[in-house]
PDB file of C-alpha atoms in Angstrom:
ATOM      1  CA  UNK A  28       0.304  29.454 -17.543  1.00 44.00           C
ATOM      2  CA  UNK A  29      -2.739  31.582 -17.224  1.00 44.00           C
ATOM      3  CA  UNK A  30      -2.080  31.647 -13.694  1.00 43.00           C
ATOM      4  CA  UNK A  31       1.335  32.999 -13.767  1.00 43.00           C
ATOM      5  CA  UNK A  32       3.167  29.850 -13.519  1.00 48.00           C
ATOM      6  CA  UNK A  33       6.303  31.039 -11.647  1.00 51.00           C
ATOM      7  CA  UNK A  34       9.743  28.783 -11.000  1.00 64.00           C
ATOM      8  CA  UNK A  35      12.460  28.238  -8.360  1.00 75.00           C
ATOM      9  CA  UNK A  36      14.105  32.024  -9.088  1.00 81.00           C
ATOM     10  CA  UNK A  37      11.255  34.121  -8.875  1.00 85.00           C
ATOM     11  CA  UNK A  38      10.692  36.194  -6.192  1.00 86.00           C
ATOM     12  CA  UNK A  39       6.975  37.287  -5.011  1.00 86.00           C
ATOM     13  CA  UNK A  40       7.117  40.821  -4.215  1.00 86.00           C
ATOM     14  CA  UNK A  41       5.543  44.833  -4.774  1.00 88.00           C
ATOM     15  CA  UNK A  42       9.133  46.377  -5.315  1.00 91.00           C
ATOM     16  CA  UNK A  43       9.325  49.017  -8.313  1.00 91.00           C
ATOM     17  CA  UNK A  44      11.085  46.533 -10.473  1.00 92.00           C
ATOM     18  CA  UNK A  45       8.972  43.597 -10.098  1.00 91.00           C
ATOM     19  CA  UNK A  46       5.718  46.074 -11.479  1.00 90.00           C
ATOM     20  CA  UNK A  47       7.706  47.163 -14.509  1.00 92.00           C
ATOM     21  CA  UNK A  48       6.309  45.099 -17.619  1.00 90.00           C
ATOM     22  CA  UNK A  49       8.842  42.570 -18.705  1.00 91.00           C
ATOM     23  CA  UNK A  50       9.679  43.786 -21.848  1.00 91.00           C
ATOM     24  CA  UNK A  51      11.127  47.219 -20.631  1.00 94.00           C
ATOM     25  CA  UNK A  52      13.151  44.440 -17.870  1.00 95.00           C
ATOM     26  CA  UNK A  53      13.978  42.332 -20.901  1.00 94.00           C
ATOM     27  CA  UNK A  54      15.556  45.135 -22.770  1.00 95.00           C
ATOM     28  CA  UNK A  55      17.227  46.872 -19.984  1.00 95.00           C
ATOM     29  CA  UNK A  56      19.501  43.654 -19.161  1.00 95.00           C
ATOM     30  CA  UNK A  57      20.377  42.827 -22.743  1.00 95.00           C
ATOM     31  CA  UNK A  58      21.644  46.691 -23.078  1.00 96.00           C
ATOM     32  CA  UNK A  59      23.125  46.316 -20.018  1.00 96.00           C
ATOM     33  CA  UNK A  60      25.185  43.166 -20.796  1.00 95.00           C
ATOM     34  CA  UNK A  61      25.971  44.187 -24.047  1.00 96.00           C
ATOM     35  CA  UNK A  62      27.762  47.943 -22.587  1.00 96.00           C
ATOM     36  CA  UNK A  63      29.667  45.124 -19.652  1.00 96.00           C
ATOM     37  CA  UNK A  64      31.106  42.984 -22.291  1.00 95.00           C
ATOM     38  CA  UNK A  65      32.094  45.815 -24.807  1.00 94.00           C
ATOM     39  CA  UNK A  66      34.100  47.276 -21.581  1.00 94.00           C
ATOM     40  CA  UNK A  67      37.761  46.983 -22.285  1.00 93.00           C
ATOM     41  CA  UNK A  68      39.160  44.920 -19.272  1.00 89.00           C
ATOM     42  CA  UNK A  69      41.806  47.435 -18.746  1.00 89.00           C
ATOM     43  CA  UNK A  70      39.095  49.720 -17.267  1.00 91.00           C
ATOM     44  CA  UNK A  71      38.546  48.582 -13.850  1.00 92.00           C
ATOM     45  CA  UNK A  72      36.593  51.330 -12.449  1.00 94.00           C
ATOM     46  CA  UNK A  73      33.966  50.667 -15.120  1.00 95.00           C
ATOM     47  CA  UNK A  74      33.596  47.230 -13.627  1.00 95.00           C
ATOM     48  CA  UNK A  75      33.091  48.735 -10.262  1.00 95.00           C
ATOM     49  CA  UNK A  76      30.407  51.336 -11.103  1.00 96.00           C
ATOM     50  CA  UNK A  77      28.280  48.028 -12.881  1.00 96.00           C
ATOM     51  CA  UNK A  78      28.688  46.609  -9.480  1.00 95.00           C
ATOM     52  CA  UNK A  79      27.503  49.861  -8.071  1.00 96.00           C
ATOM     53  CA  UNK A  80      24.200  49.707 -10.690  1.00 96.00           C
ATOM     54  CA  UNK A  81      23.441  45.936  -9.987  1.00 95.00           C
ATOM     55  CA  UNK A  82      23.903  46.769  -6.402  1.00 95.00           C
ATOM     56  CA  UNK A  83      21.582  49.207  -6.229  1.00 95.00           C
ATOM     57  CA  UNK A  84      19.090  47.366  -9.237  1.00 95.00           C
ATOM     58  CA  UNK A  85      18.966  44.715  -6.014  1.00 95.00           C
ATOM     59  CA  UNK A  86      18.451  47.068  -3.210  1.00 94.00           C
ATOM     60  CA  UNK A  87      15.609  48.458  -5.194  1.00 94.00           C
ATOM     61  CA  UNK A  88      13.783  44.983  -6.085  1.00 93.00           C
ATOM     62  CA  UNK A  89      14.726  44.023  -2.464  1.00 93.00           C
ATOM     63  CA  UNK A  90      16.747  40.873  -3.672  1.00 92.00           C
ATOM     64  CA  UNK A  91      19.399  39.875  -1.024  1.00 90.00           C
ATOM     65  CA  UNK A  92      23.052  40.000  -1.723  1.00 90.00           C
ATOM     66  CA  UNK A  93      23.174  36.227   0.396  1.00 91.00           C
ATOM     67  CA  UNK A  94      20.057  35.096  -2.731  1.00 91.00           C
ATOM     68  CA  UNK A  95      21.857  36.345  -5.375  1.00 90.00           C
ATOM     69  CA  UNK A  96      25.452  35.152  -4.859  1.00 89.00           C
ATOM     70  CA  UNK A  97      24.230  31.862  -3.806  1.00 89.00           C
ATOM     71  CA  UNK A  98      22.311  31.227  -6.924  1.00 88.00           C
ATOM     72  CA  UNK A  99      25.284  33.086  -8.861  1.00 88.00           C
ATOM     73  CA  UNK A 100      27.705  29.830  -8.212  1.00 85.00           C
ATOM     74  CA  UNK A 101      26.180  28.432 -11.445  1.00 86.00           C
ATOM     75  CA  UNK A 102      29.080  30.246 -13.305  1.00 84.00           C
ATOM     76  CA  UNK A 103      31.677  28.113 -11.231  1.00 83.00           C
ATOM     77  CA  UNK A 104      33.029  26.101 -13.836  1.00 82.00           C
ATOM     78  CA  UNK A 105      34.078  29.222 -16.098  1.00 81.00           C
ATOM     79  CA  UNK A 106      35.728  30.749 -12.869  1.00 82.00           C
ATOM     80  CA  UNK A 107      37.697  27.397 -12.702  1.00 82.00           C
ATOM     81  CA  UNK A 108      38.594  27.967 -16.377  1.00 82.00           C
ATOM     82  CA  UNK A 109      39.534  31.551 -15.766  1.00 81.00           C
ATOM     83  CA  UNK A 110      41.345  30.632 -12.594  1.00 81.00           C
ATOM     84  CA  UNK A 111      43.312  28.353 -15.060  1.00 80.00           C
ATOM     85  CA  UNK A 112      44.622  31.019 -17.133  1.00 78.00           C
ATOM     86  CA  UNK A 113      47.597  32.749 -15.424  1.00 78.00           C
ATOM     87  CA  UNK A 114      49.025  29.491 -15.133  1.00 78.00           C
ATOM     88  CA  UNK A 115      48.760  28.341 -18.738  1.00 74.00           C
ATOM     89  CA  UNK A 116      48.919  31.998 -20.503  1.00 70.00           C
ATOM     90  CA  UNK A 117      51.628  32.748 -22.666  1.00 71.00           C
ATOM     91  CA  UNK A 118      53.508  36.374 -22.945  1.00 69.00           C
ATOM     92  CA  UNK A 119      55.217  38.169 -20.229  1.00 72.00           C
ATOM     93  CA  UNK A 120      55.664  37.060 -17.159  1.00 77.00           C
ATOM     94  CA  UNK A 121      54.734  38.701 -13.154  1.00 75.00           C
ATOM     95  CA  UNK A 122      55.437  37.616  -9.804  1.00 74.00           C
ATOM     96  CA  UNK A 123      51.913  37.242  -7.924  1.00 72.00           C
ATOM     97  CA  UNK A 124      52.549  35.745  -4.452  1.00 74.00           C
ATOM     98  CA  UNK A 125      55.491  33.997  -5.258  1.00 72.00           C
ATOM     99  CA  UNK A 126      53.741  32.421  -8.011  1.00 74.00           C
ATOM    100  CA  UNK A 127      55.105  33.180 -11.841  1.00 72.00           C
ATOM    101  CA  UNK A 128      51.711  33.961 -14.375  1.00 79.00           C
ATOM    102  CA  UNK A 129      51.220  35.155 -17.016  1.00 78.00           C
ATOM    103  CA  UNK A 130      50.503  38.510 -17.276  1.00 76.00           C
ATOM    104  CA  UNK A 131      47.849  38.114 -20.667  1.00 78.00           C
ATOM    105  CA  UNK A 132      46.117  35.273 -18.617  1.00 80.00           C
ATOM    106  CA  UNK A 133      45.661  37.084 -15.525  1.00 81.00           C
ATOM    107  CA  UNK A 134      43.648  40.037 -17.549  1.00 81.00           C
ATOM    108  CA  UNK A 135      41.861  37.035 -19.577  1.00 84.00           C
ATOM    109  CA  UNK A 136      40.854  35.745 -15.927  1.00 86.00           C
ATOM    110  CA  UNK A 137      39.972  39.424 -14.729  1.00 87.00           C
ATOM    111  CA  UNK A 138      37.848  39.811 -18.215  1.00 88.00           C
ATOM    112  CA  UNK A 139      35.670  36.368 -17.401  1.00 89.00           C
ATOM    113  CA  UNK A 140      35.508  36.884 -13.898  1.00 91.00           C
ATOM    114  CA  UNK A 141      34.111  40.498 -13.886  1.00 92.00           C
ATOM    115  CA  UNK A 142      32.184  40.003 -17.160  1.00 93.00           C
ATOM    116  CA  UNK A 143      30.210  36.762 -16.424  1.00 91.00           C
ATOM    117  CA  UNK A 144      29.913  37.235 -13.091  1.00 93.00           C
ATOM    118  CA  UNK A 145      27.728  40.984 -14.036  1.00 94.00           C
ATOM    119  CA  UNK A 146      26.114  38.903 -16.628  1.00 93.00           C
ATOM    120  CA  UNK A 147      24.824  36.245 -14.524  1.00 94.00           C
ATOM    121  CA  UNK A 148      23.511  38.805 -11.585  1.00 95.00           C
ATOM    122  CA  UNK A 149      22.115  40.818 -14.432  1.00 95.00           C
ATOM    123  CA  UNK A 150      20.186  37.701 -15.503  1.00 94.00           C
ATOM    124  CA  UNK A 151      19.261  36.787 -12.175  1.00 94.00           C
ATOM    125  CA  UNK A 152      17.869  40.085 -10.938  1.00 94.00           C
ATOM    126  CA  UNK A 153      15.938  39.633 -14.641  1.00 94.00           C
ATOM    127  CA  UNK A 154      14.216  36.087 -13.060  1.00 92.00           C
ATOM    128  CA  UNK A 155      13.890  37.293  -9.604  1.00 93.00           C
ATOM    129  CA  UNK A 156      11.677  40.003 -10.804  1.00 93.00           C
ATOM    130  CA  UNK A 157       9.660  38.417 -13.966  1.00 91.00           C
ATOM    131  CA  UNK A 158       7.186  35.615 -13.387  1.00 88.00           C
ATOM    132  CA  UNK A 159       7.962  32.789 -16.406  1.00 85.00           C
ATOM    133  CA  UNK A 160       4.840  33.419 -18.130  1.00 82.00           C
ATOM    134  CA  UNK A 161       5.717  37.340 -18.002  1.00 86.00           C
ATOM    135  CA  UNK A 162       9.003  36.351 -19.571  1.00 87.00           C
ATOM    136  CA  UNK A 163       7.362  35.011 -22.662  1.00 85.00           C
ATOM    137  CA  UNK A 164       4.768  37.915 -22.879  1.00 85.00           C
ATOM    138  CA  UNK A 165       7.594  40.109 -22.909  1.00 87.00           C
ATOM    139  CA  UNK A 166       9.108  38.609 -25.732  1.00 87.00           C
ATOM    140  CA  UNK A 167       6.254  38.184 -27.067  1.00 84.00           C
ATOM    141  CA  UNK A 168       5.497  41.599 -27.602  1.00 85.00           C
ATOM    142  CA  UNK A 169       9.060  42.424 -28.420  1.00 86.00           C
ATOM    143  CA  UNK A 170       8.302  40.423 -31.698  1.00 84.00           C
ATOM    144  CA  UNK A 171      10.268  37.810 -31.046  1.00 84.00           C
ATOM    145  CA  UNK A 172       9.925  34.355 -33.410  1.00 83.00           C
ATOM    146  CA  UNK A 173       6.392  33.238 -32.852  1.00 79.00           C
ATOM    147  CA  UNK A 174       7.655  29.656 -32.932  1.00 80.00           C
ATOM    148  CA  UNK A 175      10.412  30.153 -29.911  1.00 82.00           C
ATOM    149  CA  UNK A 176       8.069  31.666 -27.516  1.00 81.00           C
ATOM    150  CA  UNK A 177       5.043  28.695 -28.820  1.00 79.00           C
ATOM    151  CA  UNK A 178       7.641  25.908 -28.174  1.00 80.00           C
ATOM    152  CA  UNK A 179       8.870  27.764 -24.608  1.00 80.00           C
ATOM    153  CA  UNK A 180       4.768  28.083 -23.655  1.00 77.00           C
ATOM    154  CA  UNK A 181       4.849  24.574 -24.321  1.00 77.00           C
ATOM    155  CA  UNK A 182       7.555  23.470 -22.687  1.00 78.00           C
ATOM    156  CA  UNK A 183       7.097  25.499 -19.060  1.00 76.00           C
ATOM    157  CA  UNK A 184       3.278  24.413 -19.455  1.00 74.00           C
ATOM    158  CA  UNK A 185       3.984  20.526 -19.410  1.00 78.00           C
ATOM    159  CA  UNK A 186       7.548  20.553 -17.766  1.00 77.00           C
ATOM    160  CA  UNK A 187       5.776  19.402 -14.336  1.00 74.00           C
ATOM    161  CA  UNK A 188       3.709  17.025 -16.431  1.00 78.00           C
ATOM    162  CA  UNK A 189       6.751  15.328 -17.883  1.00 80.00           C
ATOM    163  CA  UNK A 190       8.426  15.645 -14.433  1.00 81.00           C
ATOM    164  CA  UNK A 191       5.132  13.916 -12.527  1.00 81.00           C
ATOM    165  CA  UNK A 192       5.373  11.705 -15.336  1.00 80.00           C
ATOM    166  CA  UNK A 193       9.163  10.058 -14.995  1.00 81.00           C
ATOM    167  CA  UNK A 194       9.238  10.209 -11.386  1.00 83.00           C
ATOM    168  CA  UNK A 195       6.004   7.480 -11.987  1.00 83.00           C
ATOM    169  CA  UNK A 196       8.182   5.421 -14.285  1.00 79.00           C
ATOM    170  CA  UNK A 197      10.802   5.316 -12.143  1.00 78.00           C
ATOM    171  CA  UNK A 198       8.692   4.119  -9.215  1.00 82.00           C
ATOM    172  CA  UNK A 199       7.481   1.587 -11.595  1.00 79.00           C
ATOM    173  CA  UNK A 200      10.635   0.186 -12.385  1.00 76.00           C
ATOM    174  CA  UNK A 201      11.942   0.189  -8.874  1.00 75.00           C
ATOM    175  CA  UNK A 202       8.751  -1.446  -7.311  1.00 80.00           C
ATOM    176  CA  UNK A 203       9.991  -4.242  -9.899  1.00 74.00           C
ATOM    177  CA  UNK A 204      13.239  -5.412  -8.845  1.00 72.00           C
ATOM    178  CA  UNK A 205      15.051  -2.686 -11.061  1.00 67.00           C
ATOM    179  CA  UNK A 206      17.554  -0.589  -9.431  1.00 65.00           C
ATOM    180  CA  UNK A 207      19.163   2.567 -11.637  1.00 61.00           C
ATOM    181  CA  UNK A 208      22.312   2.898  -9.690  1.00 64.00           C
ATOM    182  CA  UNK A 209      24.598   0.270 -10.689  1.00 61.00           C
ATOM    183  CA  UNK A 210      25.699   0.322 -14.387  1.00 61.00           C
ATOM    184  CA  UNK A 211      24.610  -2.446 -15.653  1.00 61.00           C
ATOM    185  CA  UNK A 212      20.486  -1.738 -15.549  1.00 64.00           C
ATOM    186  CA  UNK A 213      21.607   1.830 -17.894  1.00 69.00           C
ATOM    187  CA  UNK A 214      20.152  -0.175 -20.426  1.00 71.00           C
ATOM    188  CA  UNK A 215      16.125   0.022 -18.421  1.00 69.00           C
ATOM    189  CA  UNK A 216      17.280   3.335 -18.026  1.00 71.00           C
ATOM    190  CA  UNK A 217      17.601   4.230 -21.763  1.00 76.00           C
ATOM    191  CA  UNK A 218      14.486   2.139 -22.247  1.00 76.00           C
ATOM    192  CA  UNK A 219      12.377   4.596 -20.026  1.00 76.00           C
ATOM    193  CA  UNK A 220      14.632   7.811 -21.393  1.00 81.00           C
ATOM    194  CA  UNK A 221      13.068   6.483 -24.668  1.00 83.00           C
ATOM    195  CA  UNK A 222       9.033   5.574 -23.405  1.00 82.00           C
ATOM    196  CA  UNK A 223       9.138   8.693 -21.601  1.00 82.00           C
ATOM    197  CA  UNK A 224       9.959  10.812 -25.012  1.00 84.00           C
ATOM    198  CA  UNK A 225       7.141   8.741 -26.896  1.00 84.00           C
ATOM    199  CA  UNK A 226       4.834   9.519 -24.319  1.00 81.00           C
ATOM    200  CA  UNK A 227       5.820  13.178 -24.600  1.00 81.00           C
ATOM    201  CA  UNK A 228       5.406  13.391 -28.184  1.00 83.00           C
ATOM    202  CA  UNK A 229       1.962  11.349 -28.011  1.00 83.00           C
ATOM    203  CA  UNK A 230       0.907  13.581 -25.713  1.00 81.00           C
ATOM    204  CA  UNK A 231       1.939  16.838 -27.292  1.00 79.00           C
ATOM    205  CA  UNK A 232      -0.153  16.072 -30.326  1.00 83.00           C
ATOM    206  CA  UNK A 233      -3.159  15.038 -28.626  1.00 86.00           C
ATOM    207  CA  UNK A 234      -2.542  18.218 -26.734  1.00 81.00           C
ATOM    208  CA  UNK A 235      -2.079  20.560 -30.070  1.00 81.00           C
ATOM    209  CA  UNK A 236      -5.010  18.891 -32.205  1.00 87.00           C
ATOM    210  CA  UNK A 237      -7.207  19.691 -28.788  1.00 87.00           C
ATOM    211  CA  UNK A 238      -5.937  23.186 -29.426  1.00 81.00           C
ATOM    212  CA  UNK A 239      -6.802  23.470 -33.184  1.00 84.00           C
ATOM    213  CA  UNK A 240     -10.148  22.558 -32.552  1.00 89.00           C
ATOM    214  CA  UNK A 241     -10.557  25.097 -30.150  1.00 83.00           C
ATOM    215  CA  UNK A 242      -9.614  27.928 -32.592  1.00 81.00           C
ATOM    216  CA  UNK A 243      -5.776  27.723 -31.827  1.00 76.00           C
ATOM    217  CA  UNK A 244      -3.834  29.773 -34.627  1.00 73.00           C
ATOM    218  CA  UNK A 245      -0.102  29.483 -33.761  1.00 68.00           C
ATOM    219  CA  UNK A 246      -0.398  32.971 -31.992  1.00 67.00           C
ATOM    220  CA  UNK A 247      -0.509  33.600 -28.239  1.00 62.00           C
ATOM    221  CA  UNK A 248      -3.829  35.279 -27.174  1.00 62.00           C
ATOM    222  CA  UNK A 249      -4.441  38.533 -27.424  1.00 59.00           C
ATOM    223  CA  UNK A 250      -5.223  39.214 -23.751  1.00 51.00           C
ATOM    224  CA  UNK A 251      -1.440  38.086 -23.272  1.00 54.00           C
ATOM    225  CA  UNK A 252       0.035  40.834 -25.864  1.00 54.00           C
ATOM    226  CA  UNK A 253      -2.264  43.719 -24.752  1.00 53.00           C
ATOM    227  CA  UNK A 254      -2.519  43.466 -20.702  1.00 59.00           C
ATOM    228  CA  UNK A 255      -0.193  45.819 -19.265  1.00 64.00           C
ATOM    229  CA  UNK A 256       1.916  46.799 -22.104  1.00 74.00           C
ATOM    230  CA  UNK A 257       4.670  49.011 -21.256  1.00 79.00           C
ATOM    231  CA  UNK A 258       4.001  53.192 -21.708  1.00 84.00           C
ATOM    232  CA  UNK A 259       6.703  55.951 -22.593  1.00 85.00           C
ATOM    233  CA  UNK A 260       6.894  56.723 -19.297  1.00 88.00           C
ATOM    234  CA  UNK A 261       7.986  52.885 -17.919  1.00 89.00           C
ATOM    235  CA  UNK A 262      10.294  52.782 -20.896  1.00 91.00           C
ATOM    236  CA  UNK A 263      11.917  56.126 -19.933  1.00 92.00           C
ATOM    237  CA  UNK A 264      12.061  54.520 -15.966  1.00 91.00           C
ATOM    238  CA  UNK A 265      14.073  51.227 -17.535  1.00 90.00           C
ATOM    239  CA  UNK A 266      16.057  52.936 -19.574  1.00 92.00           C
ATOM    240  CA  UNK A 267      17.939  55.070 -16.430  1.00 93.00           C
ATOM    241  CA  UNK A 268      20.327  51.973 -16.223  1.00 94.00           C
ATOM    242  CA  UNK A 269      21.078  50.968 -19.529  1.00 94.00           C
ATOM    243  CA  UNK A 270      21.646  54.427 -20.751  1.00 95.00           C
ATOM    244  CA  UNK A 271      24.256  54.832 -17.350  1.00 96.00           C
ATOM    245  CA  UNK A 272      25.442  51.364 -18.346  1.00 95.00           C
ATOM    246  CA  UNK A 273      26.402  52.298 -22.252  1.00 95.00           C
ATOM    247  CA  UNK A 274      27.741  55.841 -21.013  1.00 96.00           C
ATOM    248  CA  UNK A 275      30.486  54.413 -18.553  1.00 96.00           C
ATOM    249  CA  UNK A 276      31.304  51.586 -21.530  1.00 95.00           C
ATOM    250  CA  UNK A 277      31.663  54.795 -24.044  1.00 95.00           C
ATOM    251  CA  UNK A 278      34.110  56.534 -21.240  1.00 95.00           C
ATOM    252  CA  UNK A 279      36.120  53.368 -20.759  1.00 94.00           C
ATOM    253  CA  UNK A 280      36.377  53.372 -24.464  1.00 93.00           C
ATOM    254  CA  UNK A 281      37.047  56.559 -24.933  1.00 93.00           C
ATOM    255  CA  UNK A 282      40.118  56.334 -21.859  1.00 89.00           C
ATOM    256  CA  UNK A 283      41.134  53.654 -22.942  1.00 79.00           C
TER     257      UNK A 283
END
């Protein structure tokens, strides 16, 4: 962790964005997904201008359009639910293509679609730009619950462990005759499911009583909270979006 510890979505890169701290880029998206979803989903132009501010949010942290609607498929199975709603709404009726749908599902699809899909590149840009272990400073120093950001330390510290650590088992079990593809061995597979969360847990305690005798006091260490904290004038650079982003949701409100 001490070393940055970064993951699939992260980006390595000088851009403006990726030097902000991460609690100014932590903020800034939660604003900014907060102004998208309190947009009425009459106003359509509002949508488009938060296309305009993600667009250019990318340009700036020189994140590719082809990256980020690649990795933005993970939302797929709520545009299959959305896609699903003119066809099951209720209400009034239009004529789309020959088709008959309804016209309250096809602004329930339109509210999904445009709203997760701002959410998700929001989110994205947030990862592309903010190592893992800068995630958890920044909410760190944005006082979140001491114990969520302990148990996430944990958890991103020892996730390859755990990984290195099944993929062993299951080279075990296979170099034995055992072969997890047909149904009928699930039972060896809930059997190392179950050895590999003992193991964890064994190993997380000999990991946290390591800790307490090394001084460990359920906080993160100082060095973490004070390094590159954010000043005025970083907060007043992050804020440029969010403030645009709450403005056009107060307009659409306001028009609408």
């Amino acid at each position: 962790m001490g070393a940055g510890h970064g993951h699939v979505l992260y980006r390595e890169s000088d851009s403006p964005v990726h030097r902000l701290p991460p609690e100014v880029k932590i903020v800034a998206m939660v604003v900014f997904t907060l102004a998208v979803v309190a947009t009425p989903r009459e106003a359509f132009w509002a949508f488009g201008a938060y296309a305009v501010l993600v667009a250019a949010v990318a340009a700036l942290a020189r994140v590719g359009p082809r990256w980020l609607l690649s990795r933005a498929l993970i939302e797929l199975p709520f545009v299959l639910f959305a896609v699903a709603l003119p066809f099951l709404g209720t209400g009034d009726r239009v004529e789309v293509l020959g088709l008959r749908l309804s016209e309250d599902g096809l602004h329930g699809a339109w509210n999904i679609l445009a709203k997760g899909t701002l959410g998700v590149l929001a989110s994205l840009l947030l990862a592309a730009t903010t190592t893992t272990r800068d995630l958890i400073v920044g909410l760190d120093r944005l006082h979140c619950p001491q114990v969520l950001t302990q148990i996430a330390t944990f958890m991103l510290r020892y996730l390859d462990v755990l990984v290195g650590e099944a993929r062993r088992m299951r080279v075990a079990r296979i170099s034995r005759g055992d072969d997890p593809r047909f149904l009928w061995q699930l039972r060896g597979f809930a059997a190392g499911i179950g050895a590999l969360f003992l193991r964890a847990f064994e190993r997380g305690e000999r990991v946290y009583l390591a800790m307490l005798s090394r001084g460990y006091t359920g906080r993160m260490p100082a060095v973490w909270q004070g390094e590159g904290a954010a000043s005025a004038g970083q907060w007043l650079v992050a804020a440029t979006v969010p403030v645009l982003a709450a403005s056009i949701a107060a307009t659409a409100v306001v028009l609408s």
